[in-house]
Coordinates of N, CA, C and O in Angstrom, one line a residue:
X9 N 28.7 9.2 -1.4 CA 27.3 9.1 -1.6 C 26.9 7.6 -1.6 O 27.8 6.7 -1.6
X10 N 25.3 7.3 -1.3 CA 25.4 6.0 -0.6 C 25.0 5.8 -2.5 O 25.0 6.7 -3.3
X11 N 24.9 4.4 -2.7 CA 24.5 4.0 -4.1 C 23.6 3.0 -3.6 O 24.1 1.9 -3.1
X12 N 22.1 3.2 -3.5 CA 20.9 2.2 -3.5 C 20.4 1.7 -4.9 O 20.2 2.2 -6.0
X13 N 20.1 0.3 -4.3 CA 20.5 -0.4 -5.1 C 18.7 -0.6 -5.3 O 18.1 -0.3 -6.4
X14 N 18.0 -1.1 -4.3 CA 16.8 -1.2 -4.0 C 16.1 -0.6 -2.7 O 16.6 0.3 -2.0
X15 N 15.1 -1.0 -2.4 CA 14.4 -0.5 -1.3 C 13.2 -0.8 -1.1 O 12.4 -0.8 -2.1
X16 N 12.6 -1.2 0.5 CA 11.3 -1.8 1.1 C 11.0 -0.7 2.0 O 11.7 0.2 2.5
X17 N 9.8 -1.0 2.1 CA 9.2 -0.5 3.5 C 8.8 -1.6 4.5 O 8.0 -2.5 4.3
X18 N 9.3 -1.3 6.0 CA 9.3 -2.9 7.1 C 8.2 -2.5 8.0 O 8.2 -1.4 8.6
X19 N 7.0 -3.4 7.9 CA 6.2 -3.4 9.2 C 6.4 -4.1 9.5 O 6.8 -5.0 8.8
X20 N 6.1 -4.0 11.2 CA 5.9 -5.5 12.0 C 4.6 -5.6 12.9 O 4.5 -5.1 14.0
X21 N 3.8 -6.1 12.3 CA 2.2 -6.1 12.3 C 2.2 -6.4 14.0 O 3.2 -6.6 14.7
X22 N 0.8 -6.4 14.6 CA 0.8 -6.8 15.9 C 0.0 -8.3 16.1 O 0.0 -9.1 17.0
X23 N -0.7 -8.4 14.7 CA -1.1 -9.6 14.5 C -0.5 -10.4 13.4 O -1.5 -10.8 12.8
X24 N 0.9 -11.1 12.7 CA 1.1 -11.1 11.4 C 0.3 -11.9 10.6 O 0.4 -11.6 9.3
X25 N -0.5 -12.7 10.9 CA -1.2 -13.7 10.0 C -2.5 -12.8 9.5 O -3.0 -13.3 8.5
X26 N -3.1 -11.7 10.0 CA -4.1 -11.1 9.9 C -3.5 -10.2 8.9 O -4.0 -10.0 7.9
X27 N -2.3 -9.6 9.2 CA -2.0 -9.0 8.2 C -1.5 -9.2 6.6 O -1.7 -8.6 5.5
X28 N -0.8 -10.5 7.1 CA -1.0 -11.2 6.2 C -1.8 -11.7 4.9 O -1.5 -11.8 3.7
X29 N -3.3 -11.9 5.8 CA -4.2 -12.2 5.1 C -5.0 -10.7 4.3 O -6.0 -10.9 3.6
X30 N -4.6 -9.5 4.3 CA -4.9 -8.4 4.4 C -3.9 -8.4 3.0 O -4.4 -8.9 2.0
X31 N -3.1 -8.0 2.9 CA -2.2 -7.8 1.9 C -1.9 -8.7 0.9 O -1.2 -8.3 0.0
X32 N -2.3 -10.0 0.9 CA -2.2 -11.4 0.1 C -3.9 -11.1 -0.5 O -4.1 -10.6 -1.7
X33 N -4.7 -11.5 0.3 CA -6.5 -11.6 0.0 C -6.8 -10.7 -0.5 O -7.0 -10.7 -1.7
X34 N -7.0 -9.7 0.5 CA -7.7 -8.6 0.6 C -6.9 -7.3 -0.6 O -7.7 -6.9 -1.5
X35 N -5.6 -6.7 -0.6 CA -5.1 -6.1 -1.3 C -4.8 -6.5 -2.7 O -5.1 -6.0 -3.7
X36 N -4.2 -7.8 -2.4 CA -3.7 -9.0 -3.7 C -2.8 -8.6 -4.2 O -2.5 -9.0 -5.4
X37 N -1.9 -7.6 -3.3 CA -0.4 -7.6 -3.6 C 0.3 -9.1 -4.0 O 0.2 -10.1 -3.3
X38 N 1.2 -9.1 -5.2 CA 1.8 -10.0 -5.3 C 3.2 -10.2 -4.9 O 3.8 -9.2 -4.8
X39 N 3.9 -11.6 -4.5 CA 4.6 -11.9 -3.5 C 6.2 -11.9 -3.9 O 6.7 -12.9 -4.4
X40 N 6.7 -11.1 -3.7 CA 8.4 -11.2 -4.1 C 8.9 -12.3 -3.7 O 9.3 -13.3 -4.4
X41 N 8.9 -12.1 -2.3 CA 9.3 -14.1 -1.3 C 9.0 -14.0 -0.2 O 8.4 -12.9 0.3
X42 N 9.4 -15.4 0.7 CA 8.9 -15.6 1.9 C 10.3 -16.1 2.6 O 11.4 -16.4 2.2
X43 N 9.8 -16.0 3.7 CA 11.6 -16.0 4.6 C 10.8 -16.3 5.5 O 9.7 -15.7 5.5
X44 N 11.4 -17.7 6.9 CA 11.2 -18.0 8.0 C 10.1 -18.3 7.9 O 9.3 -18.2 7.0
X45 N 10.0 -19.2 9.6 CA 8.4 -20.3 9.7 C 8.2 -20.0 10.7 O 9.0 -19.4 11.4
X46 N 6.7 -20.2 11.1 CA 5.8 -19.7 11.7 C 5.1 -18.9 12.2 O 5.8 -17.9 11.8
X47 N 4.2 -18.3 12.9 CA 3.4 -17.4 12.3 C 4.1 -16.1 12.4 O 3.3 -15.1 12.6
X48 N 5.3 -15.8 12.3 CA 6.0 -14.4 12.2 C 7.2 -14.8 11.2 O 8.3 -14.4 11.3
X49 N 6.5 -15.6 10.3 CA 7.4 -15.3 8.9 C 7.3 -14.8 8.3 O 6.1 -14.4 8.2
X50 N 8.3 -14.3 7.5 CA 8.2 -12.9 6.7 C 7.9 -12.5 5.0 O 8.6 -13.0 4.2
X51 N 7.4 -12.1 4.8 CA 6.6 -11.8 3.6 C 7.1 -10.7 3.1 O 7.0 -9.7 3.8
X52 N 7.8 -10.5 1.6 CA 8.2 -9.3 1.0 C 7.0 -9.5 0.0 O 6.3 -10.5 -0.1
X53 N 7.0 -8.4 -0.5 CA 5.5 -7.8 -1.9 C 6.0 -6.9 -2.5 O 6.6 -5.9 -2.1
X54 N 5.8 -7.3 -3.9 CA 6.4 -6.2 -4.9 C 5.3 -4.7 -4.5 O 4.3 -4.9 -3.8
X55 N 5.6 -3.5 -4.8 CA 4.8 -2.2 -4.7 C 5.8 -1.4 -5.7 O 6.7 -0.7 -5.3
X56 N 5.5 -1.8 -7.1 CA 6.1 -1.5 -8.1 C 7.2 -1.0 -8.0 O 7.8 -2.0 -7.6
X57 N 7.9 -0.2 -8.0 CA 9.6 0.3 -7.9 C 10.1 0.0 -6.5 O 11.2 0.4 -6.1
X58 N 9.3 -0.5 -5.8 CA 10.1 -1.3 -4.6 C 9.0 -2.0 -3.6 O 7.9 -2.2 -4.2
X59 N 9.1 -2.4 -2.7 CA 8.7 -3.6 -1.9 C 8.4 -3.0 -0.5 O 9.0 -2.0 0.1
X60 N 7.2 -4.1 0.1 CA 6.9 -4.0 1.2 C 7.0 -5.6 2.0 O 6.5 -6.7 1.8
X61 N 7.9 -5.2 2.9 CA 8.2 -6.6 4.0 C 7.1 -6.4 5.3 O 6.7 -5.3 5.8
X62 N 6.9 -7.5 5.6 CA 5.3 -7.9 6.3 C 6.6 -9.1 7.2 O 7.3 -10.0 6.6
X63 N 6.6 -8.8 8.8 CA 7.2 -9.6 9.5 C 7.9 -9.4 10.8 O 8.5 -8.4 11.1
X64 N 7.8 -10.3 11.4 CA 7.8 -10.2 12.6 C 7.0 -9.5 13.7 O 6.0 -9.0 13.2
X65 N 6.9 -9.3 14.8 CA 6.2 -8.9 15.5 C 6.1 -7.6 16.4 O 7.1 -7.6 17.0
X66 N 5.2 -6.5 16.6 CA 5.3 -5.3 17.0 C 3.8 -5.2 18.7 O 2.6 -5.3 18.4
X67 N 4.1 -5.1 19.6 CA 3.5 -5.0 20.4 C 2.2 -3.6 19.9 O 1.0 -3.5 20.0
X68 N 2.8 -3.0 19.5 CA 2.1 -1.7 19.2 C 2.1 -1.3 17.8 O 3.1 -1.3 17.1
X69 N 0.8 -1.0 17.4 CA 0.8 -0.5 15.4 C 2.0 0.5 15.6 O 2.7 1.2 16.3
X70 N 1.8 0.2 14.4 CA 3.1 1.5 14.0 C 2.2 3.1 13.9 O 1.0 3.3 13.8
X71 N 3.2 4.1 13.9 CA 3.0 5.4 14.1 C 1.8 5.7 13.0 O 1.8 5.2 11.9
X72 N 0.7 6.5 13.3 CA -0.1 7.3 12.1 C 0.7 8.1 11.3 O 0.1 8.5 10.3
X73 N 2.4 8.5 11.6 CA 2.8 9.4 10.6 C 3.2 8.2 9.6 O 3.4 8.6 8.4
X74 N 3.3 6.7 9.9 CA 3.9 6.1 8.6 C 2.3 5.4 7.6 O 1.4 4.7 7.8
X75 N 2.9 6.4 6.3 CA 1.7 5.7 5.8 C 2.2 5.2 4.4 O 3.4 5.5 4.3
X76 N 1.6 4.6 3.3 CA 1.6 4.2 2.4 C 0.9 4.7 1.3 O -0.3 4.9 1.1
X77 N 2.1 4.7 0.5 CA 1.8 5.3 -0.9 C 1.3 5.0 -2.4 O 2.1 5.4 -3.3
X78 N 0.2 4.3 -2.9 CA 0.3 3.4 -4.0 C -0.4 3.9 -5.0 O -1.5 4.3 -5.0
X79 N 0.5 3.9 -6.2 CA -0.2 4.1 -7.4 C -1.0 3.1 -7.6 O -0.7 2.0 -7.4
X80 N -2.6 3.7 -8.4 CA -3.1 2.4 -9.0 C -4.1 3.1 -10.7 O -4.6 4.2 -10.8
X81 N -4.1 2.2 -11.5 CA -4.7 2.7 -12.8 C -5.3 3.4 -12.3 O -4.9 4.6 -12.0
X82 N -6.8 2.8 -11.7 CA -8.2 3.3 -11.6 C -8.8 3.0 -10.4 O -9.2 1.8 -10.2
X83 N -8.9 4.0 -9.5 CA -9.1 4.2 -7.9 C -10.8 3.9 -8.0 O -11.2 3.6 -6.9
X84 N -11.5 4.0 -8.8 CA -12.6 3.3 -9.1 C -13.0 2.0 -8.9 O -13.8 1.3 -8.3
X85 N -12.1 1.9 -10.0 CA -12.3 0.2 -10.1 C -12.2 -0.4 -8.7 O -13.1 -1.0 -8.1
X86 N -10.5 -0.1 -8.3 CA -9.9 -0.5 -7.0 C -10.8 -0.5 -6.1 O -10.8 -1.6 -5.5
X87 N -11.9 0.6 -5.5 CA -13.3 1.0 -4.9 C -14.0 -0.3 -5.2 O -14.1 -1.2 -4.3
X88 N -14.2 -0.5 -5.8 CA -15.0 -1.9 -6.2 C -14.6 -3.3 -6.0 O -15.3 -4.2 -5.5
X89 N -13.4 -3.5 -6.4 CA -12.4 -4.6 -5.9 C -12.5 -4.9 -4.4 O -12.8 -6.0 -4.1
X90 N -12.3 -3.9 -3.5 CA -11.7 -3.9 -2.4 C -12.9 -3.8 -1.7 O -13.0 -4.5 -0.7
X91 N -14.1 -2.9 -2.1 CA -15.2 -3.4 -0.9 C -15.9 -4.7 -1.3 O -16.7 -5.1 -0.5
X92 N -15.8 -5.2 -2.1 CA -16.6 -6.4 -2.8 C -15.2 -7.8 -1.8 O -15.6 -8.9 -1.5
X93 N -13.9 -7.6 -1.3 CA -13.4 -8.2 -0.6 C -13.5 -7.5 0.6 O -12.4 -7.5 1.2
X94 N -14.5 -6.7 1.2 CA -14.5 -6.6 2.5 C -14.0 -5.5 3.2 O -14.4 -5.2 4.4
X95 N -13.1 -4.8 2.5 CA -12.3 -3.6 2.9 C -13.1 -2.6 2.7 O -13.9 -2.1 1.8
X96 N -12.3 -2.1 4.4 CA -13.4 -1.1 4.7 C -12.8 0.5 4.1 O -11.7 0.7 4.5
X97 N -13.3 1.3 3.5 CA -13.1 2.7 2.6 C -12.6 3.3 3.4 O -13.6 4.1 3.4
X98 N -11.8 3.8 4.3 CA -11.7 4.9 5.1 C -12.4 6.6 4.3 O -13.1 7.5 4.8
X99 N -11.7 6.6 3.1 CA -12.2 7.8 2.4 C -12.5 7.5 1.1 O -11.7 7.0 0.3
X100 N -13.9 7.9 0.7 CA -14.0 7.4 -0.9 C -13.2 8.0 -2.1 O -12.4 8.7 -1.6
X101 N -13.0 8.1 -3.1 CA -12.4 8.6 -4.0 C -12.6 9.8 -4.0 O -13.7 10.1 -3.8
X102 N -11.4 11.5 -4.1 CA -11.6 12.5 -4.2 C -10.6 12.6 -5.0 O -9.6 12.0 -4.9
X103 N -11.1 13.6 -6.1 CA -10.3 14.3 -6.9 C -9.5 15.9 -5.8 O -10.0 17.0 -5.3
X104 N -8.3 15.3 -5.7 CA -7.9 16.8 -4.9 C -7.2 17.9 -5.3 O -6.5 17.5 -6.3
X105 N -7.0 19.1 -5.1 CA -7.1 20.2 -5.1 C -5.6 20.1 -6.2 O -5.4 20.7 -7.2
X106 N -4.8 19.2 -5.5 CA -3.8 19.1 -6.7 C -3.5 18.3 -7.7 O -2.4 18.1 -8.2
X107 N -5.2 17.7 -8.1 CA -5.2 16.7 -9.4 C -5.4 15.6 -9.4 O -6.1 14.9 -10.2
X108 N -4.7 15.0 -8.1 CA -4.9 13.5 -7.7 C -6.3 12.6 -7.6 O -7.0 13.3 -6.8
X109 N -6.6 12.0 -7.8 CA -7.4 11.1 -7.3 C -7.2 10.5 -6.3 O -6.2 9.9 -6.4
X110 N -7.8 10.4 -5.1 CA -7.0 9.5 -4.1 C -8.2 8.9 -3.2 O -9.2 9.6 -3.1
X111 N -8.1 7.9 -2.6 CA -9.2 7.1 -1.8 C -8.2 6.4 -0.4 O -7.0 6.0 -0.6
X112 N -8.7 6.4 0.9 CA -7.7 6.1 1.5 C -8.6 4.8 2.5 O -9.7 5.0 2.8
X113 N -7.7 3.4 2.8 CA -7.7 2.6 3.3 C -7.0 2.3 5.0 O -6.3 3.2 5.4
X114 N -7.2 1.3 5.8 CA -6.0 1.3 6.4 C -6.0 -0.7 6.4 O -6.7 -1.6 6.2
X115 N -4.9 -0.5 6.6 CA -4.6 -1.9 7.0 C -5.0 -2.4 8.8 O -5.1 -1.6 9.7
X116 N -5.1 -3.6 8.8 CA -5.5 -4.1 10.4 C -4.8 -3.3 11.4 O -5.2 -3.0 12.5
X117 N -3.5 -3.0 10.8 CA -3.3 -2.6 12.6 C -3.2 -0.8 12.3 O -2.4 -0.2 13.1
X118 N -3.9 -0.2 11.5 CA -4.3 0.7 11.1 C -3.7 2.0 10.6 O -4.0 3.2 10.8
X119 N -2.4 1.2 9.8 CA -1.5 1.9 8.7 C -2.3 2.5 7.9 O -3.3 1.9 7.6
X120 N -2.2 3.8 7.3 CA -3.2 4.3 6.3 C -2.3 4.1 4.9 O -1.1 4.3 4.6
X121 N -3.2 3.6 4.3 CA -2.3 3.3 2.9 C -3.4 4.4 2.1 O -4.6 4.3 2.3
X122 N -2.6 5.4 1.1 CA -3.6 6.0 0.0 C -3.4 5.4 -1.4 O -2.3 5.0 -1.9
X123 N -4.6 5.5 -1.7 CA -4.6 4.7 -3.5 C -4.6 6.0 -4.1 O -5.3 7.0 -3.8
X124 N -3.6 6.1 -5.2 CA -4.1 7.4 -6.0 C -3.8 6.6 -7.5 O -3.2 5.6 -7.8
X125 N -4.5 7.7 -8.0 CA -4.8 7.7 -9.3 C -4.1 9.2 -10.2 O -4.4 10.3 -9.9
X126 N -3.3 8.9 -11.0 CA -3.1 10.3 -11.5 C -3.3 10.3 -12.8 O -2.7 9.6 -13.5
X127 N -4.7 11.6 -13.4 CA -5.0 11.3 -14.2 C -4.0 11.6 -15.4 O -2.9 12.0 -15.2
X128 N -4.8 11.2 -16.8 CA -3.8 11.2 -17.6 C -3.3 13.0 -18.2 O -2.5 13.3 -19.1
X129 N -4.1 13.8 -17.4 CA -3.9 15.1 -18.1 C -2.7 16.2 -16.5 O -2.2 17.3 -16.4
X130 N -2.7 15.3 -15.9 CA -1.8 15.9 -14.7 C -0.2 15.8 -15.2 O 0.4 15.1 -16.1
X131 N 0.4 16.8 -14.4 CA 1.8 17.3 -15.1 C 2.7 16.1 -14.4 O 3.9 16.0 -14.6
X132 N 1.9 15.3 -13.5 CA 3.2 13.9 -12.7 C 3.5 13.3 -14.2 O 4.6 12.9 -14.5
X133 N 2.2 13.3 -15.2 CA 2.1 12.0 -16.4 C 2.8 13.1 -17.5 O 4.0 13.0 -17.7
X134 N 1.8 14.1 -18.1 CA 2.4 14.6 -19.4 C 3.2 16.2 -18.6 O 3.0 16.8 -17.5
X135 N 3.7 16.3 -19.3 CA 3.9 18.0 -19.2 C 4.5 18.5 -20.5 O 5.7 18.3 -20.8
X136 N 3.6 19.1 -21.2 CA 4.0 19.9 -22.4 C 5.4 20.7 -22.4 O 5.9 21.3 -21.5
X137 N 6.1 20.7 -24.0 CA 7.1 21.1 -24.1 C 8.4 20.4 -22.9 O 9.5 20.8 -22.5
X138 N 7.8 19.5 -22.7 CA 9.6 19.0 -22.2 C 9.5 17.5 -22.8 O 10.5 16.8 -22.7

């Protein structure tokens, strides 16, 4: 059996400094570290129980099947944060069919990242008798 220790998720943007500025500014992910110089140095970001690396160079966005997953308190708030920096909503906040809250973004080269929110009465958070 393998024994992982940790784990990221790797894009390789088609622009990196744009992306860059997207996940630093605009998201305000904070920065685990930086690796290599110039404009395709690489950028790891905490994303709570593991990391997103931002680096190097991709002729073509990456696939619409890869998207991103992020918990956040209050997808509200976040709603407010993120168009007050410019970011554009792809989908506003919905409460969906299986409890979630979720609002969806994309990144520049048009990764869809979803924000969810899980409220505090959903069985991800409590579930009675266990």
């Amino acid at each position: 059996m393998v024994h992982v220790l940790s784990g990221r998720t790797l894009l390789r943007p088609t622009d990196p400094e744009r992306s860059r500025r997207f996940y630093d500014e605009q998201l305000g992910l904070a920065v685990y570290r930086e690796f290599g110089t110039g404009p395709e140095r690489g950028v790891v970001y905490f994303l709570g129980g593991g990391f997103l690396e931002v680096a190097g160079r991709s002729e073509v966005p990456a696939s619409s099947a890869v998207r991103l997953w992020l918990q956040v308190e209050d997808v509200a708030a976040a709603e407010e944060e993120l168009r007050g920096k410019g970011v554009e909503i792809v989908r506003p906040p919905v409460r969906e069919p299986w409890g979630l809250v979720e609002m969806w973004i994309a990144d520049p080269d048009g990764t869809p990242i979803v924000l969810v929110e899980i409220p505090a009465d959903h069985p991800l958070r409590y579930r009675p008798g266990i």
